[in-house]
XYZ file of C-alpha atoms in Angstrom:
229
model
C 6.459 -21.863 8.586
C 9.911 -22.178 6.693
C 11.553 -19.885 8.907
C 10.713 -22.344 12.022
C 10.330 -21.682 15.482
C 11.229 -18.233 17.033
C 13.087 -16.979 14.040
C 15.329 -13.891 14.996
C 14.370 -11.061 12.474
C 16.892 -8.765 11.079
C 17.876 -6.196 13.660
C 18.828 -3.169 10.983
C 17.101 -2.542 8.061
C 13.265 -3.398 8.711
C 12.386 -4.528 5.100
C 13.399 -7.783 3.219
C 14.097 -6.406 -0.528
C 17.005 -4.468 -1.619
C 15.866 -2.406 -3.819
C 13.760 0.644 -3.350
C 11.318 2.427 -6.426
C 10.643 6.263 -5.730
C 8.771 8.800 -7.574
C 11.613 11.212 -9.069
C 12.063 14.021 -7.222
C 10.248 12.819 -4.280
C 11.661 11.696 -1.006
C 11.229 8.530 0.913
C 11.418 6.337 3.980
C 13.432 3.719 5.492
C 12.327 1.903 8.608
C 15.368 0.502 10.716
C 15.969 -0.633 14.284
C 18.080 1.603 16.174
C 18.845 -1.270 18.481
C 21.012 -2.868 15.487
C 22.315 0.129 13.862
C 24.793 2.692 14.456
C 24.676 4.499 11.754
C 22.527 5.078 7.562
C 24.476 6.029 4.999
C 22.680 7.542 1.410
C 24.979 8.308 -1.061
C 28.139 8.817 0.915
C 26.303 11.364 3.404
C 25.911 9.657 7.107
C 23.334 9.945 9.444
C 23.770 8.584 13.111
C 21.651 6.354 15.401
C 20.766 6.780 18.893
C 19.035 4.185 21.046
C 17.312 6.059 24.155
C 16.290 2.190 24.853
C 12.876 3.756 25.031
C 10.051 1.221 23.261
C 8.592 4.027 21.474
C 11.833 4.665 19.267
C 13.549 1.385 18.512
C 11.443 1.660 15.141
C 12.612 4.830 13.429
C 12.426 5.853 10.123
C 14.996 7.413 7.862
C 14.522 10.224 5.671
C 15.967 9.311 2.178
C 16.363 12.320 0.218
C 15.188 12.827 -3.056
C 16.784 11.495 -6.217
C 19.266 9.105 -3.862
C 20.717 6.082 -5.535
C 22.305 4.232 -2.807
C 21.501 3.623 0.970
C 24.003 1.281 3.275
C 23.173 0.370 6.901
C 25.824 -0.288 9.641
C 25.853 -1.962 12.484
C 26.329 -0.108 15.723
C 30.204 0.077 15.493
C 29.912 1.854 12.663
C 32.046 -0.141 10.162
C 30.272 -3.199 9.600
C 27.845 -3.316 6.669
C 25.331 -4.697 7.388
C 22.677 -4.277 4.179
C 23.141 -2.472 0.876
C 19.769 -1.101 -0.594
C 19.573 0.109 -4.208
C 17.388 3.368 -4.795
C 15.519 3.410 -7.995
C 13.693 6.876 -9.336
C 11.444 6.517 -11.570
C 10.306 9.009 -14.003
C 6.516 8.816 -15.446
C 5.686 11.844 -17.577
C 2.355 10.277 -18.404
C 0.246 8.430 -15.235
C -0.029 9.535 -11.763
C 2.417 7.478 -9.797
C 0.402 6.349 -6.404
C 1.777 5.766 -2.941
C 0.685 2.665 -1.064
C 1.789 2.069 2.695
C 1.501 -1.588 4.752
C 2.936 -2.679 7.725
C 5.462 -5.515 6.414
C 6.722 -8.848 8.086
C 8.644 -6.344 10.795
C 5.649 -4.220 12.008
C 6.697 -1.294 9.968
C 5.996 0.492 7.892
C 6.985 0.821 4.392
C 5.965 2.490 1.021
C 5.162 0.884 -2.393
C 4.928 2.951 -4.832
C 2.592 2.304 -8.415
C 3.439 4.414 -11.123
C 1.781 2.994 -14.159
C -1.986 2.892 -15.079
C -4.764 3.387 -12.202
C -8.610 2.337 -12.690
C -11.251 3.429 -10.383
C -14.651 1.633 -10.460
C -17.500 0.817 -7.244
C -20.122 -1.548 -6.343
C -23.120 -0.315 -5.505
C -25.717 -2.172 -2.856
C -29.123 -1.315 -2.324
C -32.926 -3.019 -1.300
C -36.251 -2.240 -2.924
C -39.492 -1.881 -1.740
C -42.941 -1.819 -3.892
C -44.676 1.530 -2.513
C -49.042 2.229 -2.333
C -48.504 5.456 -4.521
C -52.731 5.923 -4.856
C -54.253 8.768 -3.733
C -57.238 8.585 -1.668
C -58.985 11.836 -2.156
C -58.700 11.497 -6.017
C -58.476 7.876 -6.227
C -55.659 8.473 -8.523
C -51.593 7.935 -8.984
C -49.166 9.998 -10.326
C -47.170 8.708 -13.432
C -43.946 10.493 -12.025
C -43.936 8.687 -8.889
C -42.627 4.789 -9.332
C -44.025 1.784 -7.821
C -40.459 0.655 -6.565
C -38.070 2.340 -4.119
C -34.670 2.178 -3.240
C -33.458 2.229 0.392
C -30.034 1.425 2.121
C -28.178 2.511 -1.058
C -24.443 2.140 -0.366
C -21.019 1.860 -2.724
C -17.789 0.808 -2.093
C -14.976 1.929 -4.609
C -12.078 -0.354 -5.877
C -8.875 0.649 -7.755
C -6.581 -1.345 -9.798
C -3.061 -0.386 -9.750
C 0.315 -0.888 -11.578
C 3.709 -1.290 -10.314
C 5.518 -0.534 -13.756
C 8.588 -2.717 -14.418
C 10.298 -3.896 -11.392
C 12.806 -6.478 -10.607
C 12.636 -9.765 -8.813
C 14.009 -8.386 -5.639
C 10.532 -7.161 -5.230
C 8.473 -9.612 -5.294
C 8.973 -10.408 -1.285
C 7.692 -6.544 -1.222
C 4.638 -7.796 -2.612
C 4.198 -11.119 -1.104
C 4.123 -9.205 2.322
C 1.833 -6.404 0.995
C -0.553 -9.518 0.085
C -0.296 -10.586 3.583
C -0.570 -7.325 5.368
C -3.526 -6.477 7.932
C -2.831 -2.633 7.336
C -2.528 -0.838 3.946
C -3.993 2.558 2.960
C -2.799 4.580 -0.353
C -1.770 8.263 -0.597
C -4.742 9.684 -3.332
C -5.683 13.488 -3.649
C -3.787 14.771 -0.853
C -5.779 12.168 1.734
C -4.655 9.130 3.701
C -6.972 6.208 2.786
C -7.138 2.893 4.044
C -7.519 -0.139 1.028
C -7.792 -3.792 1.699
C -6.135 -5.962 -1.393
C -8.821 -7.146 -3.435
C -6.761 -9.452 -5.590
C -6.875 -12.956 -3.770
C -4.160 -14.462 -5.853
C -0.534 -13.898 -8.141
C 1.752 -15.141 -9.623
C 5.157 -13.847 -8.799
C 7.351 -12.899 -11.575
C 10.979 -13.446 -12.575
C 13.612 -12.507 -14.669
C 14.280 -15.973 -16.145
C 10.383 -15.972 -17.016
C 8.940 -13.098 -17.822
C 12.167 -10.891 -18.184
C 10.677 -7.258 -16.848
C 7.731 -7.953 -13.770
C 4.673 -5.261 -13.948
C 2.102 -6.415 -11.170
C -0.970 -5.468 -11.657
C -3.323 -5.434 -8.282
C -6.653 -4.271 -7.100
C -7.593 -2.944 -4.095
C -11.004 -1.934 -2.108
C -11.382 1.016 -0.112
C -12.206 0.398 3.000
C -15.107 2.351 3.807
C -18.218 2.451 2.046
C -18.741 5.691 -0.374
C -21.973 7.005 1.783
C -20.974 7.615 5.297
C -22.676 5.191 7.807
C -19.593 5.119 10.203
C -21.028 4.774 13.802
């Protein structure tokens, strides 16, 4: 609403923060349009864009190499600088740092990553019935075999994530990751798809609250017994 009607999005870089929090040693991504850009630069080291003009490639997505620190976008003469993106790696000797993936504000998408303390826990669902367990022949019932029985048993799993410290830069990162349709996390080698549970948060700043750790839960978004059809 407070960007008004037909707002013109930026044309280079396709993501609103400037900063950028990677796992050390681990690569990333950066979405851009090649319509608006000419050429990435990370860390002095250029890498040109072509346009074919084709629909299927005006999003494309830059390879940021490991252990970067700085990534600058030009336009498509190749001089003007057009965005300067900071590139933060983060070393965490003692959680597993998880990848999270939404499409942001610009239909692309980008990478989130949470690198401080993750909680698993599910929900279970089920219906009961009350069960005739007499025999006829012997007019009897076995102790071992309970009046009331479970049926449609289902889970679904949540996890609770933490960003770590991160600057205020970030928080329109996580106001669009709020807002997004599309998220799924990166968890034992598997591509999952999450839906953010949290409904609600306040955004942090530097003035406040000095160093920002968001804390967020997410659902899975399939139940834990397979009844896809």
């Amino acid at each position: 609403f407070d960007d008004e009607i037909n707002l013109e999005l930026q044309r280079h870089a396709l993501m609103t923060a400037n900063t950028i929090y990677l796992s050390e040693a681990t690569a990333g991504k950066l979405p851009i349009f090649a319509e608006g850009v000419g050429k990435v630069s990370i860390d002095s080291t250029d890498t040109q864009i072509t346009d074919s003009g084709n629909t299927n490639q005006k999003i494309q997505y830059v390879t940021i190499p490991a252990d970067s620190s700085e990534i600058k976008v030009y336009d498509t003469d190749d001089t003007t600088l057009l965005k300067t993106i900071k590139v933060n790696n983060v070393c965490e000797p003692k959680y597993t740092p998880l990848k999270v993936t939404f499409i942001n504000k610009y239909g692309a998408f980008q990478d989130l990553w949470f690198f401080k303390k993750s909680t698993e826990s599910f929900d279970v669902t089920d219906e009961k019935f009350k069960r005739n367990t007499i025999e006829n022949s012997t007019v009897t019932y076995p102790k071992y075999g309970g009046q009331e029985e479970r049926y449609n048993t289902n889970a679904r799993k949540s996890i609770s994530l933490n960003t770590g410290f991160i600057n205020e830069d970030s928080n329109s990162t996580i106001e669009e990751l709020f807002l997004s349709e599309n998220v799924w996390i990166r968890q034992d080698s598997s591509t999952l798809p999450i839906v953010p549970k949290s409904k609600s948060l306040t955004l942090k700043t530097s003035v406040n609250d000095k160093l920002a750790n968001y804390s967020i839960d997410f659902e899975f978004a399939f139940n834990k017994i397979n009844n896809v059809r």
